[in-house]
CSV table of C-alpha atoms and ligand atoms in Angstrom, one decimal:
chain,number,residue,atom,x,y,z
R,1,MET,CA,0.0,0.2,0.0
R,2,LEU,CA,1.2,3.5,-1.0
R,3,LYS,CA,1.6,4.8,2.7
R,4,GLU,CA,2.9,8.6,1.3
R,5,ALA,CA,-0.2,9.3,-0.7
R,6,ASP,CA,-1.6,12.9,-1.1
R,7,VAL,CA,-4.9,11.4,-1.9
R,8,VAL,CA,-7.4,8.4,-2.8
R,9,ILE,CA,-9.2,8.5,-5.7
R,10,ILE,CA,-12.4,6.4,-5.8
R,11,ARG,CA,-13.7,5.4,-9.2
R,12,PHE,CA,-17.4,5.0,-10.1
R,13,GLY,CA,-18.4,3.3,-13.3
R,14,GLU,CA,-21.9,3.5,-14.6
R,15,ILE,CA,-22.1,6.5,-13.0
R,16,SER,CA,-20.4,8.2,-15.7
R,17,LEU,CA,-22.7,6.9,-18.7
R,18,LYS,CA,-25.1,9.3,-17.0
R,19,SER,CA,-26.5,12.4,-18.7
R,20,SER,CA,-24.9,15.2,-16.9
R,21,ASN,CA,-27.5,16.4,-14.3
R,22,VAL,CA,-28.5,12.7,-13.1
R,23,ARG,CA,-23.9,12.1,-13.2
R,24,SER,CA,-24.0,15.3,-11.0
R,25,ARG,CA,-26.6,14.2,-8.6
R,26,MET,CA,-25.2,10.8,-8.3
R,27,ILE,CA,-21.7,11.9,-7.6
R,28,ASN,CA,-23.1,14.0,-4.5
R,29,ARG,CA,-24.7,11.2,-3.2
R,30,LEU,CA,-21.6,9.1,-3.8
R,31,CYS,CA,-19.5,11.8,-1.8
R,32,GLU,CA,-22.4,12.4,0.9
R,33,ASN,CA,-22.5,8.3,1.1
R,34,ILE,CA,-18.6,8.0,1.3
R,35,ASN,CA,-18.4,10.8,3.9
R,36,ALA,CA,-21.3,9.1,6.2
R,37,ALA,CA,-19.1,5.6,6.0
R,38,LEU,CA,-15.9,7.3,7.2
R,39,LYS,CA,-17.4,9.4,9.8
R,40,ASN,CA,-19.4,6.9,11.4
R,41,ARG,CA,-15.9,4.6,11.5
R,42,GLY,CA,-14.5,7.6,13.1
R,43,ILE,CA,-11.8,7.9,10.4
R,44,GLU,CA,-10.4,11.6,9.3
R,45,GLY,CA,-10.7,12.6,5.5
R,46,THR,CA,-12.2,15.1,3.4
R,47,VAL,CA,-14.4,13.7,0.6
R,48,TYR,CA,-15.2,15.6,-2.4
R,49,ASN,CA,-15.5,16.0,-6.5
R,50,LYS,CA,-12.6,17.1,-8.3
R,51,TRP,CA,-10.6,16.6,-11.4
R,52,SER,CA,-13.4,14.3,-12.4
R,53,ARG,CA,-13.1,11.9,-9.5
R,54,VAL,CA,-14.3,11.1,-6.4
R,55,ILE,CA,-11.3,12.1,-4.2
R,56,VAL,CA,-10.4,11.7,-0.3
R,57,THR,CA,-7.6,14.0,1.4
R,58,ASP,CA,-6.7,14.9,4.8
R,59,PHE,CA,-6.6,11.8,6.1
R,60,ASP,CA,-4.2,9.8,8.4
R,61,ASP,CA,-3.5,6.4,7.0
R,62,PRO,CA,-4.9,5.8,3.5
R,63,GLU,CA,-5.3,1.8,4.2
R,64,LYS,CA,-8.6,2.6,6.3
R,65,ILE,CA,-10.1,4.7,4.1
R,66,VAL,CA,-9.4,1.9,1.4
R,67,GLU,CA,-10.3,-0.5,3.6
R,68,THR,CA,-13.9,1.4,4.2
R,69,VAL,CA,-14.5,2.7,0.8
R,70,SER,CA,-14.1,-0.2,-0.8
R,71,SER,CA,-17.5,-2.1,0.5
R,72,LEU,CA,-19.2,1.0,-0.4
R,73,PRO,CA,-22.2,0.8,-3.3
R,74,GLY,CA,-21.3,2.6,-6.2
R,75,VAL,CA,-17.4,2.3,-5.7
R,76,VAL,CA,-15.9,0.6,-9.0
R,77,SER,CA,-12.1,1.1,-7.7
R,78,VAL,CA,-10.1,2.8,-5.0
R,79,SER,CA,-6.1,3.6,-5.2
R,80,PRO,CA,-4.0,5.7,-2.9
R,81,CYS,CA,-2.3,8.0,-5.1
R,82,LYS,CA,0.8,10.3,-5.5
R,83,VAL,CA,-0.5,13.4,-7.0
R,84,VAL,CA,2.0,15.3,-9.6
R,85,GLU,CA,1.8,17.8,-12.3
R,86,PRO,CA,1.0,16.7,-15.5
R,87,ASP,CA,4.3,17.1,-17.5
R,88,ILE,CA,6.7,14.0,-17.8
R,89,ASP,CA,9.2,15.4,-15.6
R,90,SER,CA,7.4,15.5,-12.6
R,91,MET,CA,6.0,11.9,-13.5
R,92,VAL,CA,9.2,10.5,-14.0
R,93,GLU,CA,10.4,12.4,-10.9
R,94,GLY,CA,7.2,11.1,-8.9
R,95,LEU,CA,7.4,7.4,-9.9
R,96,LEU,CA,11.4,7.3,-8.6
R,97,GLU,CA,10.3,8.3,-5.5
R,98,ILE,CA,7.4,6.2,-4.8
R,99,SER,CA,9.5,3.1,-6.7
R,100,THR,CA,12.1,3.9,-4.0
R,101,ASP,CA,10.0,2.7,-0.9
R,102,ASN,CA,7.5,0.4,-2.7
R,103,PHE,CA,9.6,-1.8,-4.9
R,104,GLU,CA,10.8,-5.1,-3.6
R,105,GLY,CA,10.5,-7.6,-6.8
R,106,ASN,CA,13.1,-8.4,-9.8
R,107,THR,CA,10.6,-7.1,-12.3
R,108,PHE,CA,8.0,-3.9,-13.2
R,109,GLY,CA,5.7,-2.4,-15.3
R,110,ILE,CA,4.5,0.7,-16.1
R,111,LYS,CA,0.7,1.3,-17.4
R,112,ALA,CA,0.4,4.9,-18.4
R,113,ARG,CA,-3.3,6.5,-19.6
R,114,ARG,CA,-3.7,10.1,-20.6
R,115,ALA,CA,-7.6,11.6,-20.4
R,116,GLY,CA,-8.6,14.1,-22.4
R,117,ASP,CA,-8.6,14.8,-26.2
R,118,LYS,CA,-4.9,14.4,-28.5
R,119,ASN,CA,-4.2,18.0,-27.9
R,120,THR,CA,-4.3,17.9,-24.1
R,121,HIS,CA,-1.0,17.4,-23.4
R,122,GLU,CA,1.9,17.6,-25.7
R,123,PHE,CA,3.1,13.6,-25.1
R,124,SER,CA,1.7,10.2,-25.8
R,125,SER,CA,1.3,7.9,-22.8
R,126,ARG,CA,4.0,5.8,-24.6
R,127,ASP,CA,5.9,8.7,-24.0
R,128,ILE,CA,5.2,8.5,-20.3
R,129,CYS,CA,6.2,4.8,-20.3
R,130,GLU,CA,9.1,4.9,-22.2
R,131,LYS,CA,10.5,7.9,-20.0
R,132,ALA,CA,9.8,6.4,-16.7
R,133,GLY,CA,10.6,3.2,-17.9
R,134,SER,CA,14.5,4.0,-18.5
R,135,SER,CA,15.2,6.2,-15.3
R,136,LEU,CA,13.1,3.2,-13.3
R,137,LEU,CA,15.8,1.1,-14.5
R,138,GLU,CA,18.7,3.1,-13.6
R,139,ASN,CA,16.9,3.8,-10.1
R,140,LEU,CA,15.9,0.2,-9.2
R,141,GLU,CA,19.4,-1.9,-9.4
R,142,GLU,CA,19.1,-5.4,-11.1
R,143,ALA,CA,15.5,-4.5,-12.0
R,144,GLU,CA,14.0,-5.6,-15.3
R,145,VAL,CA,10.9,-4.9,-17.4
R,146,ASP,CA,8.1,-7.6,-17.7
R,147,LEU,CA,4.8,-6.1,-19.5
R,148,GLU,CA,3.3,-9.5,-19.1
R,149,ASP,CA,3.1,-10.0,-15.5
R,150,PRO,CA,5.3,-8.4,-13.3
R,151,ASP,CA,6.3,-8.1,-9.5
R,152,GLN,CA,5.3,-4.6,-9.3
R,153,TRP,CA,2.7,-2.3,-12.2
R,154,PHE,CA,3.3,1.6,-11.6
R,155,TYR,CA,0.2,3.1,-12.8
R,156,VAL,CA,0.2,6.9,-14.3
R,157,GLU,CA,-3.2,8.6,-14.7
R,158,CYS,CA,-2.6,11.6,-16.5
R,159,ARG,CA,-5.0,14.3,-16.5
R,160,LYS,CA,-5.6,17.6,-17.6
R,161,GLU,CA,-4.9,18.9,-14.1
R,162,LYS,CA,-3.1,16.7,-12.1
R,163,ALA,CA,-1.4,13.2,-12.8
R,164,PHE,CA,-1.8,10.3,-10.6
R,165,LEU,CA,0.9,8.1,-9.4
R,166,TYR,CA,0.0,4.4,-7.8
R,167,LEU,CA,0.5,1.2,-7.3
R,168,GLU,CA,-2.7,-0.9,-6.6
R,169,LYS,CA,-6.5,-0.6,-7.7
R,170,TYR,CA,-8.7,-2.1,-4.8
R,171,ARG,CA,-12.1,-3.3,-6.6
R,172,GLY,CA,-15.3,-2.0,-5.1
R,173,PRO,CA,-18.8,-3.6,-5.6
R,174,GLY,CA,-19.6,-0.9,-8.3
R,175,GLY,CA,-23.5,-0.4,-9.1
R,176,LEU,CA,-24.9,2.9,-8.2
R,177,PRO,CA,-24.8,4.9,-4.5
R,178,VAL,CA,-27.4,4.0,-1.6
R,179,GLY,CA,-30.4,6.4,-2.0
R,180,SER,CA,-30.0,7.1,-5.9
R,181,GLU,CA,-32.6,4.9,-6.7
R,182,GLY,CA,-35.6,5.0,-4.1
R,183,LYS,CA,-36.7,2.8,-1.7
R,184,VAL,CA,-37.5,-1.0,-1.2
R,185,VAL,CA,-38.7,-3.1,2.0
R,186,SER,CA,-36.3,-5.6,2.2
R,187,LEU,CA,-37.3,-8.9,4.4
R,188,ILE,CA,-34.3,-9.4,6.4
R,189,SER,CA,-35.0,-13.0,8.6
R,190,GLY,CA,-31.0,-12.9,9.2
R,191,GLY,CA,-29.9,-16.2,7.5
R,192,HIS,CA,-27.4,-15.8,4.8
R,193,ASP,CA,-29.5,-15.4,2.0
R,194,SER,CA,-31.4,-12.3,2.8
R,195,PRO,CA,-28.7,-9.5,3.8
R,196,VAL,CA,-27.0,-10.9,0.9
R,197,ALA,CA,-30.0,-9.9,-1.2
R,198,THR,CA,-30.5,-6.6,0.2
R,199,TYR,CA,-27.0,-5.7,-0.1
R,200,LYS,CA,-27.1,-6.3,-4.0
R,201,MET,CA,-30.0,-4.0,-4.1
R,202,MET,CA,-28.0,-1.7,-2.2
R,203,CYS,CA,-25.6,-1.8,-5.2
R,204,ARG,CA,-28.1,-0.9,-7.6
R,205,GLY,CA,-28.8,2.1,-5.2
R,206,CYS,CA,-31.7,1.3,-3.3
R,207,GLU,CA,-32.5,3.0,0.1
R,208,VAL,CA,-33.7,-0.1,2.1
R,209,ILE,CA,-36.2,-0.4,4.8
R,210,PRO,CA,-35.5,-3.7,6.7
R,211,LEU,CA,-38.5,-5.8,7.7
R,212,TYR,CA,-38.6,-8.8,10.3
R,213,PHE,CA,-41.1,-11.3,10.9
R,214,SER,CA,-40.8,-12.3,14.6
R,215,MET,CA,-43.2,-15.4,14.5
R,216,GLY,CA,-43.6,-15.7,18.2
R,217,GLU,CA,-43.7,-19.6,19.7
R,218,TYR,CA,-42.4,-20.4,16.6
R,219,SER,CA,-39.3,-18.2,16.3
R,220,GLY,CA,-36.0,-19.7,17.6
R,221,ILE,CA,-34.8,-18.3,20.7
R,222,ASP,CA,-32.0,-15.9,19.3
R,223,ILE,CA,-33.6,-15.9,16.0
R,224,ASP,CA,-34.1,-12.2,15.8
R,225,ILE,CA,-31.2,-11.3,17.0
R,226,ARG,CA,-29.1,-12.9,13.8
R,227,ALA,CA,-31.6,-10.6,11.8
R,228,PHE,CA,-30.5,-7.5,13.9
R,229,LYS,CA,-26.9,-8.2,13.7
R,230,THR,CA,-27.0,-8.6,9.9
R,231,VAL,CA,-28.9,-5.4,9.7
R,232,GLU,CA,-26.3,-3.2,11.9
R,233,GLN,CA,-23.6,-5.0,9.1
R,234,LEU,CA,-25.5,-3.6,6.5
R,235,LYS,CA,-25.8,0.0,7.9
R,236,LYS,CA,-22.2,0.2,7.8
R,237,PHE,CA,-22.6,0.6,4.1
R,238,ALA,CA,-25.1,3.7,4.0
R,239,PRO,CA,-25.0,4.8,7.9
R,240,ASN,CA,-26.8,8.2,7.0
R,241,PHE,CA,-30.2,6.0,5.9
R,242,ASP,CA,-32.8,4.8,8.3
R,243,TRP,CA,-32.1,1.3,9.1
R,244,ASP,CA,-34.4,0.9,11.9
R,245,VAL,CA,-35.6,-2.5,11.5
R,246,ARG,CA,-39.6,-2.9,11.6
R,247,VAL,CA,-40.6,-5.7,13.6
R,248,ALA,CA,-44.1,-7.1,12.1
R,249,ASP,CA,-45.4,-9.9,15.4
R,250,ILE,CA,-47.0,-12.7,12.9
R,251,GLY,CA,-46.9,-15.2,15.5
R,252,LYS,CA,-50.9,-15.7,16.0
R,253,THR,CA,-51.2,-16.1,12.1
R,254,VAL,CA,-48.2,-18.5,12.1
R,255,GLU,CA,-49.9,-20.8,14.9
R,256,ASP,CA,-53.4,-20.3,12.5
R,257,LEU,CA,-51.7,-21.7,9.7
R,258,MET,CA,-50.1,-24.3,11.2
R,259,GLU,CA,-53.1,-25.7,12.4
R,260,ASP,CA,-55.6,-24.9,9.5
R,261,LEU,CA,-53.1,-26.1,6.9
R,262,LYS,CA,-50.9,-28.7,6.3
R,263,ASN,CA,-49.0,-29.0,2.6
R,264,THR,CA,-49.7,-25.8,1.4
R,265,ARG,CA,-48.9,-23.8,4.5
R,266,MET,CA,-45.4,-22.5,3.7
R,267,VAL,CA,-46.6,-21.1,0.8
R,268,VAL,CA,-49.6,-19.5,2.2
R,269,LEU,CA,-47.1,-18.1,5.0
R,270,ARG,CA,-44.7,-16.5,2.1
R,271,ARG,CA,-47.7,-14.9,0.7
R,272,PHE,CA,-48.9,-13.6,4.2
R,273,MET,CA,-45.3,-12.0,4.4
R,274,LEU,CA,-45.9,-10.3,1.0
R,275,ILE,CA,-49.3,-9.1,1.8
R,276,VAL,CA,-47.5,-7.5,5.2
R,277,ALA,CA,-44.2,-6.2,3.0
R,278,GLU,CA,-46.6,-4.8,0.5
R,279,LYS,CA,-48.8,-2.4,3.2
R,280,LEU,CA,-45.8,-1.3,4.6
R,281,ALA,CA,-44.2,-0.5,1.4
R,282,GLU,CA,-47.2,1.8,0.5
R,283,LYS,CA,-47.6,3.5,4.0
R,284,GLU,CA,-43.3,4.0,3.9
R,285,GLY,CA,-43.2,5.1,-0.2
R,286,ALA,CA,-41.1,2.3,-0.9
R,287,ARG,CA,-41.7,0.9,-4.5
R,288,GLY,CA,-40.5,-2.7,-4.5
R,289,ILE,CA,-39.7,-5.8,-1.8
R,290,VAL,CA,-37.0,-7.7,-1.6
R,291,THR,CA,-36.5,-11.3,-0.8
R,292,GLY,CA,-33.4,-13.5,-0.6
R,293,GLU,CA,-35.4,-16.1,-2.3
R,294,SER,CA,-32.9,-18.2,-4.5
R,295,LEU,CA,-34.9,-20.7,-7.4
R,296,GLY,CA,-35.1,-24.2,-5.9
R,297,GLN,CA,-33.6,-23.7,-2.6
R,298,LYS,CA,-36.4,-24.5,-0.5
R,299,SER,CA,-40.1,-26.3,-1.5
R,300,SER,CA,-41.6,-22.7,-1.5
R,301,GLN,CA,-39.1,-21.5,-3.8
R,302,THR,CA,-39.7,-23.6,-6.9
R,303,LEU,CA,-40.5,-21.8,-10.0
R,304,GLY,CA,-44.1,-22.4,-9.6
R,305,ASN,CA,-44.4,-21.5,-5.8
R,306,LEU,CA,-42.8,-18.3,-6.6
R,307,ASP,CA,-44.9,-17.4,-9.0
R,308,VAL,CA,-47.7,-18.1,-6.8
R,309,VAL,CA,-46.3,-16.3,-3.7
R,310,SER,CA,-45.8,-13.4,-6.2
R,311,LYS,CA,-49.4,-13.2,-7.4
R,312,VAL,CA,-50.8,-12.2,-4.0
R,313,VAL,CA,-49.2,-8.5,-4.4
R,314,ASP,CA,-49.2,-6.1,-7.3
R,315,MET,CA,-45.9,-4.5,-6.4
R,316,PRO,CA,-43.0,-5.9,-8.0
R,317,VAL,CA,-41.3,-8.4,-5.9
R,318,HIS,CA,-37.0,-8.2,-6.3
R,319,ARG,CA,-35.2,-11.4,-6.1
R,320,PRO,CA,-31.7,-10.3,-6.5
R,321,LEU,CA,-30.5,-13.9,-5.9
R,322,ILE,CA,-32.8,-16.1,-8.0
R,323,SER,CA,-30.1,-17.7,-9.9
R,324,PHE,CA,-27.0,-18.0,-7.0
R,325,ASP,CA,-26.0,-20.9,-5.5
R,326,LYS,CA,-25.9,-21.2,-1.8
R,327,SER,CA,-22.1,-21.7,-2.4
R,328,GLU,CA,-22.0,-18.3,-4.1
R,329,ILE,CA,-24.3,-16.5,-1.2
R,330,ILE,CA,-22.0,-17.4,1.5
R,331,GLU,CA,-18.8,-16.1,-0.4
R,332,ILE,CA,-20.5,-12.6,-0.7
R,333,ALA,CA,-22.0,-12.9,2.8
R,334,ARG,CA,-18.4,-13.7,4.1
R,335,GLU,CA,-16.9,-10.8,1.8
R,336,ILE,CA,-19.6,-8.2,3.4
R,337,GLY,CA,-19.5,-8.9,6.7
R,338,THR,CA,-22.9,-10.6,7.3
R,339,PHE,CA,-21.9,-14.3,7.8
R,340,GLU,CA,-20.9,-14.0,11.5
R,341,GLY,CA,-24.4,-12.3,12.4
R,342,SER,CA,-26.2,-15.0,10.4
R,343,SER,CA,-24.3,-18.3,11.9
R,344,ILE,CA,-25.7,-17.3,15.2
R,345,GLU,CA,-27.1,-20.2,17.0
R,346,SER,CA,-30.3,-19.8,16.9
R,347,GLY,CA,-32.2,-23.1,17.8
R,348,CYS,CA,-34.8,-22.7,14.7
R,349,VAL,CA,-38.0,-24.3,14.8
R,350,ASN,CA,-39.5,-25.8,11.8
R,351,LEU,CA,-42.6,-25.0,10.0
R,352,ALA,CA,-42.7,-27.2,7.1
R,353,PRO,CA,-44.7,-30.2,7.0
R,354,ASN,CA,-43.0,-33.6,5.8
R,355,ARG,CA,-44.2,-33.3,2.4
R,356,PRO,CA,-44.8,-29.5,1.6
R,357,GLU,CA,-46.6,-28.3,-2.1
R,358,VAL,CA,-44.1,-27.5,-4.7
R,359,SER,CA,-46.8,-28.0,-7.8
R,360,GLY,CA,-47.0,-23.9,-8.1
R,361,ASP,CA,-50.9,-24.8,-8.6
R,362,PHE,CA,-52.6,-21.2,-8.1
R,363,GLU,CA,-56.2,-22.4,-7.6
R,364,LYS,CA,-55.3,-25.2,-5.3
R,365,ILE,CA,-53.7,-22.4,-2.9
R,366,VAL,CA,-56.2,-19.9,-3.3
R,367,ASP,CA,-58.8,-22.7,-2.5
R,368,VAL,CA,-57.3,-23.8,1.0
R,369,GLU,CA,-56.2,-19.9,2.4
R,370,PRO,CA,-58.0,-18.6,4.8
R,371,GLY,CA,-59.9,-15.5,4.3
R,372,TYR,CA,-58.5,-13.7,7.1
R,373,LEU,CA,-55.0,-12.9,5.7
R,374,GLU,CA,-55.7,-9.5,4.2
R,375,GLU,CA,-56.9,-8.3,7.8
R,376,ARG,CA,-54.7,-9.9,9.9
R,377,ALA,CA,-51.9,-7.9,7.7
R,378,GLU,CA,-53.7,-5.1,8.5
R,379,GLN,CA,-53.2,-5.3,12.4
R,380,VAL,CA,-49.7,-6.7,12.1
R,381,VAL,CA,-48.9,-3.4,10.0
R,382,ARG,CA,-50.3,-1.1,12.6
R,383,ASN,CA,-48.6,-3.1,15.4
R,384,ILE,CA,-45.2,-2.8,14.0
R,385,SER,CA,-42.8,-2.0,16.5
R,386,ILE,CA,-38.8,-0.8,15.8
R,387,GLU,CA,-35.9,-2.0,16.7
R,388,GLU,CA,-32.9,0.3,16.7
R,389,VAL,CA,-29.5,-0.8,15.5
X,1,ATP,P1,-32.7,-16.6,4.1
X,1,ATP,O1,-33.0,-17.1,3.0
X,1,ATP,O2,-32.6,-15.1,4.7
X,1,ATP,O3,-31.2,-17.5,4.6
X,1,ATP,P2,-34.1,-18.4,5.6
X,1,ATP,O4,-33.4,-19.3,4.3
X,1,ATP,O5,-34.2,-18.8,7.0
X,1,ATP,O6,-33.2,-17.2,5.8
X,1,ATP,P3,-36.0,-18.9,3.7
X,1,ATP,O7,-37.1,-19.8,4.0
X,1,ATP,O8,-35.3,-19.2,2.4
X,1,ATP,O9,-35.1,-17.9,5.1
X,1,ATP,O10,-37.1,-17.7,3.3
X,1,ATP,C1,-36.9,-17.1,1.9
X,1,ATP,C2,-37.1,-15.3,2.4
X,1,ATP,O11,-37.8,-14.9,2.9
X,1,ATP,C3,-35.7,-14.8,2.8
X,1,ATP,O12,-34.3,-14.8,2.1
X,1,ATP,C4,-36.4,-13.6,3.5
X,1,ATP,O13,-36.1,-12.4,2.6
X,1,ATP,C5,-37.7,-14.1,3.8
X,1,ATP,N1,-38.1,-14.2,5.3
X,1,ATP,C6,-38.1,-15.5,5.5
X,1,ATP,N2,-38.5,-15.6,6.9
X,1,ATP,C7,-38.6,-14.2,7.3
X,1,ATP,C8,-38.6,-13.5,8.7
X,1,ATP,N3,-38.4,-14.1,9.8
X,1,ATP,N4,-38.3,-12.1,8.6
X,1,ATP,C9,-37.6,-11.8,7.5
X,1,ATP,N5,-38.0,-12.2,6.2
X,1,ATP,C10,-38.3,-13.4,6.4
X,2,MG,MG1,-33.1,-18.9,2.2
């Protein structure tokens, strides 16, 4: 890591394809989110939009900036940089300086890029590579150039106003900054899937209203803690938003469904959850519902059952993990830090019957579905409680 960095530059991808109004709104949003994430962790740094980049200055430790910023939605990559004037001599001198303290291997390569049209600079990116390459060869004893797979790449990004020199590019999740795409209600159970699904929607710019269903005597002892812990973790990626968990107590309805239904109870329970979610979404001004469902993962997640479940609401139900394998989901959960919370022992109570309905037969479900769901959902939403995380 380039310890003596002057700035950390933060690259964004899709945002740059937007029209200028949208782009500037999204960049401002990204700056606000980065600022909030740093403040939340007590990390010093000033964030602003300059030289067509989001940059951070005035920090103590670039490593902490990289660690925090590289997981934020909307960030494509992050590099601690030395900043020099955009002329060849300054760039070569800067590279010599950073190579002295940051080169341990035997081989190096230089990648230079110029931004702007042909006339912006009086030299080409090739000129930068050639000049800098021969100076580095003289300076770094016994080092050789390798342009395939060197021990160390030196990067130069020469823009109109300044040139940035850096050694590494840390990848972010990309996408759009949280808050640029409106609100969704996300069903978060605290298992591995739903927090990952929620993070995926955050990476498409969604602000999240977390909804957790408490199932009374059918909840495991510590099952709510899992949900709250994972929400706490998700909050770190966008602490400047409302993350209060909406806790919906559906214990009575679950109890009744256990008594009234057998094979179909899981599908009906999912439908009931969506009715509640839709009502909450309408109340909160959200425009979509998110779940961690994945095709075929459980009996209630067959193609047919997902269809029957979705049909109970008019609002779109988003399932970002629909095509993900469990192993891929777990990998992301580890990366974003929700794995630990989801792994808390919860003493899960199994609600599923021995032979759950998998047919996705709409008529069959609607036929047995009790008539009280709508009214119960109204009641549940009226009595939602709030858990601060
Ligand atoms: P997860 O899917 O979060 O790992 P899970 O596997 O226990 O938890 P499933 O039975 O697969 O849950 O439920 C499918 C989806 O329904 C979940 O991903 C979640 O979005 C939603 N869901 C299930 N139970 C709850 C709950 N108690 N509170 C909120 N949402 C829930
Ligand atoms: Mg699941």
